[in-house]
Amino acid sequence: MSVYVNLPPLLFLGPAVGAVIVYLFLRLQVWSKPDAQSVASHGLWVGIIGWMASSLQGAMNAGILRVNPAGASAPSAPEQIAGALGWPILACLAVHALGQLSYPAPKAPRRYAELTVRRIRDFLPRRLAWTTAAIFAGSALVIAWIATLPGHTPVLPTPPGQSPPLGSVYPDNGYMGQGQEGRIPGWELASWLGGALLVLAVGTWLILFLIARRRQLETLDGEDNRTIRTIATNRLLRTVATIAAGLAAIAGNFAAQPSPGALWQSSWFNVLGLFNMVVLLMMWWWRVPELPSMLKAVKTTSAATLRADPRTHHAARLSISIGAALGIVGGITLAAGFAAILLPGRTPEVWAFPSMVGLVAVVLLAAIVAGDLLIARNYGTSDAPIHWPRQHVSRGLLSFAIGCGLVLAVAAAFAAAGEVQPFGPKAWPATVVVSVVVALVGAGAILTARRRRGIPETGGNSGLDAALRAISMYRIVRTLAAYCLGQAAVLLISTGNAWYGVFPSAPGPDPIGPSPAIPIGMVLAIIALLVAVTPVRSLFRTIPRVALPSKENTHNDRRNHGGPVRSRPAV
């Protein structure tokens, strides 16, 4: 009875937390200013997260009966097959649905409606749609084929000194004979695979309906709105086509298992697995449409363009270079931390991984502080006024950072409640101490960005000082948010067994099934990495650039003054 009572938190708490975090992360992309560039970035992250959530690797050996149950796991029971197939498909569909629901609602006092009815086929890429339909049809035929295959029981290893199985051509040579894996009846696995393919098809149609009926984005024109629906459809169809090919690969692995007999085989080749790899590569290389406004506009907000533009202030170029250096510094620190912890012959302590995550955050914050001090030393003056941006951190980023802090607090409280052993090692005290240190360093970085010397805003550089402070604040808050998610991930992964101290599964010394805290921690770690590398391209547009003298003005000056004019460089 207790098992049924504890099923809801075990099954739905982790996906619910993951859905909330993914929604906040996607909403962050388009919360403050949903222009064409932020909407395109939003669609890219929907595709990336949906692709990562759609992995069927855990179900690749579905239906296989292992000889040694204590070895590599293979889902063969109905509840195991349902979980291995259902969660990736539902997670992928949920991410694409959250991508549509995370767009902001219209806020203008007047709303413009379209007289034409939006239909699904108006946004379907024809070639991709037919290719996806063909992959679905091929997977359905493969699933129907394996329904005719019989099942067989696994052949146990023959102990030494015991007679080999009847009909075996291998005599007893005094060694342990190798066994052979079995499989469930084909119609059982085909029913689960067919149901998963049906859920995938119905969910795809529902999301296409949501894409077509979603309200227009008031910050985009009609052509961009139509294209953004086509982009969402493109990313959805490419992902579900890969999942459908993965279901066919699972069926192919099941069918390739040799039947037990006198001359059994120890290896085989899954042809449909190769077909799955071909589909995966083809969908990776499939072209994604671009927004017309981004194609027409000159891309002047990239880091390379700003560096090459002679109108860009040297302080802005230095700030851009600091952003590129942050990724290198963070990667080197992370690699060095892992190498120091995982030395050969050394057992990591409970404080090692929390300290490593804190070290990376402190190093990144210190690099941001050093960049601000360098900008103030080279280009700032003591008599220049300090221009603090009107909105130093966007509401979306601030809300997301607060949510990440709450996630870390919940993870620490969960670990403290689950680690009930009186004298056992506990990881949460080290997490609390490291988090306090990171918070103090983050507060110092914010004060540095707030109180550093101002940059003179002469020669057309009005707004430069405020723009650079806003970029520094974005990097600081982004680093703190990524730290909170990364630290929560490390805490959940390292204290996975603490789950059963909070939600005991059943009476007994050994818990049943893997801890859901570990996959939740993996999801948080992936999102933390994504947050840590999210660029600040949207803030680059606030950097002013000095207008260069035109050819006509230069010609007039030469004519009036009898020679070339040497303009003073902007300070």
Coordinates of C-alpha atoms in Angstrom, one line a residue:
M1 CA 0.0 0.0 0.0
S2 CA 2.8 2.4 0.8
V3 CA 4.2 1.9 -2.8
Y4 CA 1.1 3.3 -4.3
V5 CA 1.1 6.3 -1.9
N6 CA 4.7 7.2 -2.8
L7 CA 4.3 6.9 -6.6
P8 CA 3.1 10.4 -7.3
P9 CA 6.2 12.3 -5.9
L10 CA 8.5 9.7 -7.4
L11 CA 7.0 10.0 -10.8
F12 CA 5.9 13.6 -11.2
L13 CA 7.9 15.8 -8.9
G14 CA 11.1 15.7 -11.0
P15 CA 9.4 16.4 -14.3
A16 CA 7.3 19.2 -12.8
V17 CA 10.4 20.9 -11.4
G18 CA 12.2 20.4 -14.8
A19 CA 9.2 21.9 -16.7
V20 CA 9.1 25.0 -14.4
I21 CA 12.8 25.6 -14.9
V22 CA 12.6 25.1 -18.7
Y23 CA 9.7 27.5 -18.9
L24 CA 11.5 30.2 -16.9
F25 CA 14.6 29.8 -19.0
L26 CA 12.6 30.1 -22.2
R27 CA 10.6 33.0 -20.9
L28 CA 13.9 34.7 -20.0
Q29 CA 14.8 34.8 -23.7
V30 CA 11.8 36.9 -24.7
W31 CA 10.6 38.6 -21.5
S32 CA 12.3 42.0 -21.6
K33 CA 12.3 42.7 -25.3
P34 CA 10.8 40.1 -27.7
D35 CA 12.4 41.4 -30.9
A36 CA 13.5 39.4 -33.9
Q37 CA 16.9 38.4 -32.4
S38 CA 15.6 37.3 -29.0
V39 CA 12.7 35.4 -30.6
A40 CA 15.2 33.6 -32.9
S41 CA 17.4 32.8 -29.8
H42 CA 14.3 31.5 -28.0
G43 CA 13.5 29.1 -30.9
L44 CA 17.1 27.9 -31.0
W45 CA 17.0 27.0 -27.3
V46 CA 13.6 25.2 -27.7
G47 CA 15.2 23.0 -30.4
I48 CA 18.3 22.3 -28.3
I49 CA 16.5 21.4 -25.1
G50 CA 13.8 19.4 -26.9
W51 CA 16.5 17.5 -28.7
M52 CA 18.4 16.7 -25.5
A53 CA 15.1 15.5 -23.8
S54 CA 14.2 13.2 -26.6
S55 CA 17.0 10.6 -26.1
L56 CA 15.7 7.0 -26.2
Q57 CA 19.1 5.6 -25.2
G58 CA 17.6 4.1 -22.0
A59 CA 15.0 2.1 -24.0
M60 CA 17.4 0.8 -26.7
N61 CA 17.4 -2.7 -25.1
A62 CA 13.7 -2.8 -24.4
G63 CA 12.2 -6.2 -24.4
I64 CA 15.5 -8.0 -23.8
L65 CA 15.7 -10.6 -21.0
R66 CA 19.1 -10.5 -19.4
V67 CA 20.9 -13.6 -18.3
N68 CA 22.4 -11.8 -15.3
P69 CA 19.7 -9.5 -13.8
A70 CA 22.4 -7.8 -11.7
G71 CA 24.3 -6.7 -14.8
A72 CA 23.4 -4.0 -17.3
S73 CA 19.7 -3.1 -17.0
A74 CA 17.2 -3.6 -19.8
P75 CA 13.6 -2.6 -19.5
S76 CA 11.5 -5.7 -19.9
A77 CA 8.6 -5.3 -17.4
P78 CA 5.6 -3.3 -18.6
E79 CA 6.2 -0.4 -16.2
Q80 CA 9.9 -0.3 -17.2
I81 CA 9.1 -0.2 -20.9
A82 CA 6.4 2.4 -20.4
G83 CA 8.8 4.7 -18.4
A84 CA 11.7 4.3 -20.8
L85 CA 9.6 5.1 -23.8
G86 CA 7.1 7.5 -22.4
W87 CA 9.2 10.0 -20.5
P88 CA 11.5 11.1 -23.4
I89 CA 8.5 11.5 -25.8
L90 CA 6.4 13.4 -23.3
A91 CA 9.4 15.5 -22.3
C92 CA 10.2 16.5 -25.9
L93 CA 6.6 17.4 -26.7
A94 CA 6.3 19.3 -23.4
V95 CA 9.4 21.4 -24.2
H96 CA 8.0 22.4 -27.7
A97 CA 4.6 23.2 -26.1
L98 CA 6.4 25.3 -23.4
G99 CA 8.2 27.1 -26.2
Q100 CA 4.9 28.3 -27.6
L101 CA 3.4 29.1 -24.2
S102 CA 6.4 31.1 -23.1
Y103 CA 5.9 33.8 -25.7
P104 CA 4.6 37.1 -24.1
A105 CA 1.0 38.1 -24.4
P106 CA 0.1 41.3 -26.3
K107 CA 0.5 44.4 -24.1
A108 CA -0.4 47.2 -26.4
P109 CA -3.7 49.0 -25.8
R110 CA -4.8 48.2 -29.4
R111 CA -4.5 44.8 -30.9
Y112 CA -4.6 44.0 -34.6
A113 CA -6.4 40.9 -35.7
E114 CA -6.0 39.0 -38.9
L115 CA -9.0 38.2 -41.1
T116 CA -7.4 35.1 -42.5
V117 CA -7.7 31.8 -40.7
R118 CA -4.3 30.3 -39.8
R119 CA -4.1 26.6 -40.8
I120 CA -1.5 24.0 -40.0
R121 CA -0.6 23.4 -43.6
D122 CA 0.2 27.1 -44.1
F123 CA 3.3 26.7 -42.0
L124 CA 4.4 23.2 -42.8
P125 CA 7.7 22.8 -44.7
R126 CA 6.5 20.5 -47.5
R127 CA 9.7 18.4 -48.0
L128 CA 10.3 18.1 -44.3
A129 CA 6.6 17.1 -43.7
W130 CA 6.7 14.4 -46.3
T131 CA 10.0 13.1 -45.1
T132 CA 8.7 12.9 -41.5
A133 CA 5.5 11.2 -42.6
A134 CA 7.6 8.6 -44.5
I135 CA 9.8 8.0 -41.4
F136 CA 6.6 7.5 -39.3
A137 CA 5.2 5.1 -41.8
G138 CA 8.5 3.1 -42.0
S139 CA 8.6 2.9 -38.2
A140 CA 5.0 1.7 -38.1
L141 CA 5.8 -1.1 -40.6
V142 CA 8.8 -2.2 -38.6
I143 CA 6.8 -2.3 -35.4
A144 CA 4.1 -4.4 -37.1
W145 CA 6.8 -6.8 -38.3
I146 CA 8.3 -7.4 -34.9
A147 CA 4.8 -8.2 -33.6
T148 CA 5.1 -11.6 -35.4
L149 CA 8.4 -12.5 -33.8
P150 CA 8.3 -15.1 -30.9
G151 CA 9.9 -14.7 -27.6
H152 CA 12.3 -17.0 -25.9
T153 CA 13.8 -17.4 -22.4
P154 CA 17.4 -16.7 -21.7
V155 CA 19.9 -19.5 -21.6
L156 CA 21.7 -19.6 -18.3
P157 CA 25.5 -20.1 -18.1
T158 CA 26.6 -23.8 -17.7
P159 CA 28.6 -24.2 -14.5
P160 CA 31.9 -26.1 -14.8
G161 CA 31.7 -29.8 -14.4
Q162 CA 28.0 -29.9 -15.4
S163 CA 26.8 -31.4 -18.6
P164 CA 26.2 -28.9 -21.4
P165 CA 22.7 -28.3 -22.7
L166 CA 21.2 -31.0 -24.9
G167 CA 22.3 -30.7 -28.5
S168 CA 25.2 -28.4 -27.7
V169 CA 28.3 -28.9 -29.9
Y170 CA 30.6 -27.6 -27.2
P171 CA 31.8 -30.2 -24.7
D172 CA 32.4 -29.5 -21.1
N173 CA 36.0 -28.1 -20.8
G174 CA 36.0 -27.3 -17.1
Y175 CA 35.1 -23.6 -17.5
M176 CA 31.9 -21.7 -17.0
G177 CA 29.8 -21.8 -20.2
Q178 CA 28.5 -18.5 -21.5
G179 CA 24.7 -17.9 -21.5
Q180 CA 22.5 -16.2 -24.0
E181 CA 19.9 -13.4 -23.5
G182 CA 16.3 -13.9 -24.2
R183 CA 13.4 -11.6 -25.2
I184 CA 9.7 -11.1 -24.5
P185 CA 7.1 -12.0 -27.1
G186 CA 7.2 -9.6 -30.0
W187 CA 3.6 -8.5 -29.8
E188 CA 4.1 -7.2 -26.3
L189 CA 7.0 -4.9 -27.3
A190 CA 5.2 -4.0 -30.5
S191 CA 2.2 -2.8 -28.5
W192 CA 4.3 -0.5 -26.4
L193 CA 6.3 0.8 -29.4
G194 CA 3.1 1.3 -31.4
G195 CA 1.5 3.2 -28.5
A196 CA 4.6 5.4 -28.2
L197 CA 4.5 6.1 -31.9
L198 CA 0.8 7.0 -31.7
V199 CA 1.3 9.3 -28.7
L200 CA 4.2 10.9 -30.7
A201 CA 2.0 11.5 -33.7
V202 CA -1.0 12.8 -31.8
G203 CA 1.2 15.1 -29.7
T204 CA 2.9 16.4 -32.8
W205 CA -0.4 17.3 -34.3
L206 CA -1.6 19.0 -31.1
I207 CA 1.6 21.1 -31.0
L208 CA 1.2 22.0 -34.7
F209 CA -2.3 23.1 -33.9
L210 CA -0.9 25.2 -31.0
I211 CA 1.7 26.8 -33.3
A212 CA -0.9 27.7 -35.8
R213 CA -3.5 29.1 -33.3
R214 CA -1.0 31.0 -31.1
R215 CA -1.6 34.7 -30.9
Q216 CA 0.6 37.0 -33.0
L217 CA 3.7 38.6 -31.4
E218 CA 3.0 42.4 -31.5
T219 CA 6.8 43.2 -31.7
L220 CA 7.1 41.4 -35.1
D221 CA 5.5 42.2 -38.4
G222 CA 3.3 39.8 -40.3
E223 CA 6.1 38.3 -42.4
D224 CA 8.2 37.6 -39.3
N225 CA 5.2 36.1 -37.5
R226 CA 4.6 33.7 -40.3
T227 CA 8.3 32.7 -40.5
I228 CA 8.6 32.1 -36.7
R229 CA 5.8 29.6 -36.9
T230 CA 7.6 27.9 -39.8
I231 CA 10.8 27.8 -37.8
A232 CA 8.9 26.2 -34.8
T233 CA 7.3 23.6 -37.1
N234 CA 10.7 22.9 -38.6
R235 CA 12.4 22.2 -35.3
L236 CA 9.4 20.1 -34.1
L237 CA 9.3 17.9 -37.1
R238 CA 13.0 17.3 -37.2
T239 CA 13.0 16.2 -33.6
V240 CA 9.9 13.9 -33.8
A241 CA 11.3 12.3 -37.0
T242 CA 14.5 11.4 -35.1
I243 CA 12.3 9.9 -32.2
A244 CA 10.3 7.9 -34.7
A245 CA 13.5 6.5 -36.3
G246 CA 14.7 5.7 -32.7
L247 CA 11.6 3.6 -32.1
A248 CA 12.4 1.7 -35.3
A249 CA 16.0 1.2 -34.1
I250 CA 14.6 -0.3 -30.8
A251 CA 12.5 -2.7 -32.8
G252 CA 15.5 -3.6 -34.9
N253 CA 17.6 -4.3 -31.9
F254 CA 14.9 -6.6 -30.6
A255 CA 14.6 -8.4 -33.9
A256 CA 18.4 -8.8 -34.2
Q257 CA 18.6 -10.9 -31.0
P258 CA 19.5 -14.4 -32.1
S259 CA 17.3 -17.3 -31.0
P260 CA 18.9 -19.8 -28.6
G261 CA 20.1 -22.9 -30.2
A262 CA 23.1 -25.2 -30.6
L263 CA 25.2 -22.7 -32.5
W264 CA 24.3 -19.4 -30.7
Q265 CA 25.8 -16.1 -31.8
S266 CA 27.5 -13.7 -29.4
S267 CA 27.3 -10.6 -31.8
W268 CA 25.0 -9.2 -34.4
F269 CA 24.3 -6.1 -36.4
N270 CA 21.3 -3.8 -36.1
V271 CA 20.5 -2.5 -39.6
L272 CA 17.8 -0.2 -38.4
G273 CA 20.2 1.3 -35.9
L274 CA 22.3 2.5 -38.9
F275 CA 19.0 3.9 -40.4
N276 CA 18.5 5.8 -37.2
M277 CA 22.0 7.4 -37.4
V278 CA 21.3 8.4 -41.0
V279 CA 18.1 10.1 -40.0
L280 CA 19.8 11.8 -37.1
L281 CA 22.5 13.3 -39.3
M282 CA 20.0 14.3 -42.0
M283 CA 17.9 16.1 -39.5
W284 CA 20.9 17.8 -38.0
W285 CA 21.9 19.2 -41.4
W286 CA 18.3 20.2 -42.4
R287 CA 18.2 24.0 -43.0
V288 CA 16.2 26.2 -40.6
P289 CA 14.6 29.3 -42.1
E290 CA 15.7 32.7 -40.9
L291 CA 13.5 35.7 -40.1
P292 CA 13.2 38.2 -43.0
S293 CA 13.9 41.2 -40.8
M294 CA 17.2 39.6 -39.6
L295 CA 18.2 38.8 -43.2
K296 CA 17.5 42.4 -44.3
A297 CA 19.1 44.1 -41.4
V298 CA 22.9 44.6 -41.3
K299 CA 24.3 42.4 -38.5
T300 CA 26.1 45.1 -36.5
T301 CA 25.6 43.6 -33.0
S302 CA 27.9 40.6 -33.2
A303 CA 31.1 40.7 -31.3
A304 CA 33.3 40.4 -34.3
T305 CA 31.6 43.2 -36.1
L306 CA 31.8 45.5 -33.1
R307 CA 35.5 44.9 -32.8
A308 CA 36.1 45.6 -36.4
D309 CA 34.0 48.7 -36.5
P310 CA 36.2 51.8 -36.1
R311 CA 33.3 53.7 -34.5
T312 CA 33.2 51.3 -31.5
H313 CA 34.8 52.8 -28.4
H314 CA 37.9 51.0 -27.1
A315 CA 36.2 50.5 -23.7
A316 CA 33.4 48.6 -25.4
R317 CA 35.9 46.5 -27.3
L318 CA 37.6 45.6 -24.1
S319 CA 34.3 44.6 -22.5
I320 CA 33.6 42.3 -25.5
S321 CA 37.0 40.7 -25.1
I322 CA 36.3 40.1 -21.4
G323 CA 33.1 38.3 -22.3
A324 CA 35.1 36.0 -24.6
A325 CA 37.7 35.4 -22.0
L326 CA 35.1 34.4 -19.4
G327 CA 34.3 31.2 -21.3
I328 CA 38.0 30.3 -21.5
V329 CA 38.7 31.0 -17.9
G330 CA 35.6 29.1 -16.7
G331 CA 36.4 26.1 -18.9
I332 CA 40.0 25.9 -17.7
T333 CA 38.9 26.2 -14.1
L334 CA 36.3 23.5 -14.4
A335 CA 38.7 21.1 -16.1
A336 CA 41.4 21.8 -13.5
G337 CA 38.9 21.2 -10.7
F338 CA 37.8 17.9 -12.1
A339 CA 41.4 16.8 -12.6
A340 CA 42.2 17.7 -9.0
I341 CA 39.2 15.9 -7.6
L342 CA 39.4 12.8 -9.8
L343 CA 43.1 12.0 -9.3
P344 CA 43.9 8.3 -9.7
G345 CA 43.7 6.5 -6.4
R346 CA 41.9 9.3 -4.6
T347 CA 38.4 9.2 -3.2
P348 CA 36.6 12.5 -3.5
E349 CA 35.4 14.1 -0.3
V350 CA 31.9 15.3 0.2
W351 CA 33.0 18.9 0.0
A352 CA 35.1 18.5 -3.2
F353 CA 32.4 18.9 -5.8
P354 CA 30.5 21.8 -4.1
S355 CA 33.8 23.6 -3.6
M356 CA 34.7 23.1 -7.3
V357 CA 31.4 24.7 -8.5
G358 CA 32.0 27.5 -6.0
L359 CA 35.6 28.0 -7.3
V360 CA 34.4 28.3 -10.9
A361 CA 31.8 30.9 -9.9
V362 CA 34.4 32.9 -7.8
V363 CA 36.9 32.9 -10.6
L364 CA 34.3 34.1 -13.1
L365 CA 33.1 36.9 -10.8
A366 CA 36.7 37.9 -10.1
A367 CA 37.3 38.1 -13.9
I368 CA 34.3 40.4 -14.3
V369 CA 35.5 42.6 -11.4
A370 CA 39.0 42.7 -13.0
G371 CA 37.5 43.7 -16.3
D372 CA 35.5 46.6 -14.7
L373 CA 38.6 47.8 -12.9
L374 CA 40.7 47.7 -16.1
I375 CA 38.0 49.6 -18.0
A376 CA 37.9 52.3 -15.2
R377 CA 41.7 52.5 -15.1
N378 CA 42.3 52.8 -18.9
Y379 CA 39.2 54.9 -19.9
G380 CA 37.6 56.3 -16.8
T381 CA 38.1 59.6 -15.1
S382 CA 37.4 60.6 -11.5
D383 CA 35.4 63.7 -12.5
A384 CA 33.2 61.9 -15.0
P385 CA 29.6 61.3 -13.7
I386 CA 28.5 57.8 -12.9
H387 CA 25.7 56.8 -15.3
W388 CA 23.7 53.9 -13.8
P389 CA 21.3 52.2 -16.3
R390 CA 17.6 52.7 -15.8
Q391 CA 17.1 49.0 -15.9
H392 CA 20.4 47.4 -14.9
V393 CA 19.0 43.9 -15.0
S394 CA 15.9 42.8 -17.0
R395 CA 12.9 41.6 -15.1
G396 CA 13.2 38.2 -16.9
L397 CA 16.8 37.6 -15.8
L398 CA 16.2 38.9 -12.3
S399 CA 13.1 36.6 -11.9
F400 CA 15.1 33.6 -13.3
A401 CA 18.0 34.3 -10.9
I402 CA 15.6 34.4 -8.0
G403 CA 14.0 31.1 -9.1
C404 CA 17.5 29.5 -9.4
G405 CA 18.3 30.6 -5.8
L406 CA 15.0 29.0 -4.6
V407 CA 16.0 25.8 -6.5
L408 CA 19.3 25.7 -4.6
A409 CA 17.5 26.4 -1.3
V410 CA 15.0 23.5 -2.0
A411 CA 17.9 21.2 -2.9
A412 CA 19.8 22.0 0.3
A413 CA 16.7 21.5 2.4
F414 CA 16.0 18.2 0.6
A415 CA 19.6 17.0 1.3
A416 CA 19.5 18.1 4.9
A417 CA 16.2 16.2 5.4
G418 CA 17.4 13.1 3.6
E419 CA 20.8 12.7 5.1
V420 CA 19.5 11.4 8.4
Q421 CA 22.5 9.3 9.4
P422 CA 23.9 10.8 12.7
F423 CA 27.6 10.2 11.9
G424 CA 27.5 9.8 8.1
P425 CA 29.1 12.3 5.6
K426 CA 26.9 15.2 4.8
A427 CA 27.2 17.4 1.7
W428 CA 24.8 20.2 2.4
P429 CA 26.9 22.0 5.1
A430 CA 29.7 22.5 2.5
T431 CA 27.1 23.7 0.0
V432 CA 25.8 26.3 2.4
V433 CA 29.3 27.6 3.3
V434 CA 30.4 27.8 -0.4
S435 CA 27.2 29.5 -1.3
V436 CA 27.7 32.2 1.3
V437 CA 31.2 32.8 0.0
V438 CA 29.9 33.1 -3.6
A439 CA 27.2 35.5 -2.5
L440 CA 29.7 37.8 -0.8
V441 CA 31.9 37.8 -3.9
G442 CA 28.9 38.5 -6.1
A443 CA 27.9 41.4 -3.9
G444 CA 31.4 42.8 -4.2
A445 CA 31.2 42.4 -8.0
I446 CA 27.9 44.3 -8.0
L447 CA 29.4 47.1 -5.9
T448 CA 32.4 47.3 -8.2
A449 CA 30.2 47.7 -11.3
R450 CA 28.1 50.3 -9.4
R451 CA 30.9 52.4 -8.1
R452 CA 33.7 52.2 -10.6
R453 CA 34.9 55.5 -12.2
G454 CA 32.8 56.8 -15.0
I455 CA 33.7 57.0 -18.7
P456 CA 33.5 60.5 -20.2
E457 CA 30.6 60.6 -22.6
T458 CA 31.9 63.1 -25.2
G459 CA 32.2 62.8 -28.9
G460 CA 28.9 61.0 -29.4
N461 CA 29.4 58.4 -26.7
S462 CA 26.3 59.2 -24.8
G463 CA 25.1 56.1 -23.0
L464 CA 28.3 54.2 -23.2
D465 CA 29.0 54.1 -19.5
A466 CA 25.5 52.9 -18.6
A467 CA 25.7 50.3 -21.4
L468 CA 28.9 48.8 -20.1
R469 CA 27.6 48.7 -16.5
A470 CA 24.4 46.9 -17.7
I471 CA 26.6 44.3 -19.5
S472 CA 28.6 43.8 -16.3
M473 CA 25.5 43.4 -14.3
Y474 CA 24.1 40.9 -16.8
R475 CA 27.3 38.8 -16.5
I476 CA 27.2 38.9 -12.7
V477 CA 23.6 37.9 -12.4
R478 CA 24.0 35.2 -15.1
T479 CA 27.0 33.7 -13.2
L480 CA 25.1 33.7 -9.9
A481 CA 22.1 32.0 -11.5
A482 CA 24.3 29.4 -13.2
Y483 CA 26.1 28.7 -9.9
C484 CA 22.8 28.1 -8.1
L485 CA 21.6 25.6 -10.7
G486 CA 25.0 23.9 -10.9
Q487 CA 25.4 23.7 -7.1
A488 CA 21.8 22.3 -6.8
A489 CA 22.7 19.7 -9.5
V490 CA 25.8 18.6 -7.7
L491 CA 24.0 18.4 -4.4
L492 CA 21.2 16.2 -5.9
I493 CA 23.5 13.9 -7.8
S494 CA 25.9 13.4 -4.9
T495 CA 23.1 12.8 -2.4
G496 CA 20.8 10.8 -4.6
N497 CA 20.1 8.2 -1.9
A498 CA 18.8 11.0 0.3
W499 CA 15.6 10.8 -1.8
Y500 CA 14.5 7.7 0.1
G501 CA 15.1 9.5 3.4
V502 CA 12.4 11.9 2.4
F503 CA 10.2 9.6 0.3
P504 CA 10.7 6.0 1.5
S505 CA 9.6 3.7 -1.3
A506 CA 8.9 0.5 0.6
P507 CA 9.8 -1.2 3.8
G508 CA 13.2 -2.9 3.4
P509 CA 16.9 -2.2 3.5
D510 CA 17.2 -1.6 -0.3
P511 CA 15.2 1.0 -2.2
I512 CA 13.3 0.0 -5.3
G513 CA 14.3 1.6 -8.5
P514 CA 16.8 4.4 -9.2
S515 CA 16.6 7.7 -7.3
P516 CA 14.8 10.5 -9.3
A517 CA 17.1 13.1 -7.7
I518 CA 19.9 12.0 -10.0
P519 CA 18.1 12.7 -13.4
I520 CA 16.8 15.9 -11.9
G521 CA 20.3 16.9 -11.0
M522 CA 21.5 16.1 -14.6
V523 CA 18.8 18.3 -16.1
L524 CA 19.8 21.1 -13.8
A525 CA 23.5 20.7 -14.7
I526 CA 22.6 21.0 -18.4
I527 CA 20.5 24.1 -17.9
A528 CA 23.3 25.6 -15.8
L529 CA 25.8 25.2 -18.6
L530 CA 23.3 26.7 -21.0
V531 CA 22.8 29.7 -18.8
A532 CA 26.5 30.2 -18.2
V533 CA 27.2 30.5 -22.0
T534 CA 24.2 32.7 -22.9
P535 CA 25.7 35.7 -24.6
V536 CA 24.8 39.4 -24.2
R537 CA 24.1 40.2 -27.8
S538 CA 20.9 42.0 -27.0
L539 CA 22.9 44.5 -24.9
F540 CA 25.4 45.2 -27.6
R541 CA 22.9 47.3 -29.4
T542 CA 22.9 49.8 -26.6
I543 CA 26.6 50.5 -27.1
P544 CA 26.8 53.9 -28.9
R545 CA 29.2 54.3 -31.8
V546 CA 30.7 57.6 -33.1
A547 CA 29.5 58.6 -36.5
L548 CA 32.4 58.8 -39.0
P549 CA 32.7 61.9 -41.2
S550 CA 30.9 61.4 -44.5
K551 CA 32.7 61.8 -47.8
E552 CA 30.7 64.9 -48.7
N553 CA 31.6 66.7 -45.5
T554 CA 35.3 65.8 -45.8
H555 CA 35.3 67.1 -49.4
N556 CA 33.8 70.4 -48.2
D557 CA 36.2 70.8 -45.4
R558 CA 39.1 70.2 -47.8
R559 CA 37.8 72.8 -50.2
N560 CA 37.3 75.3 -47.4
H561 CA 40.5 74.8 -45.6
G562 CA 42.7 73.8 -48.5
G563 CA 43.8 70.4 -47.1
P564 CA 42.8 67.3 -45.4
V565 CA 41.0 67.5 -42.0
R566 CA 42.3 65.5 -39.1
S567 CA 39.4 64.6 -36.9
R568 CA 40.1 64.1 -33.2
P569 CA 39.6 60.5 -32.1
A570 CA 36.7 59.8 -29.7
V571 CA 37.7 59.4 -26.1

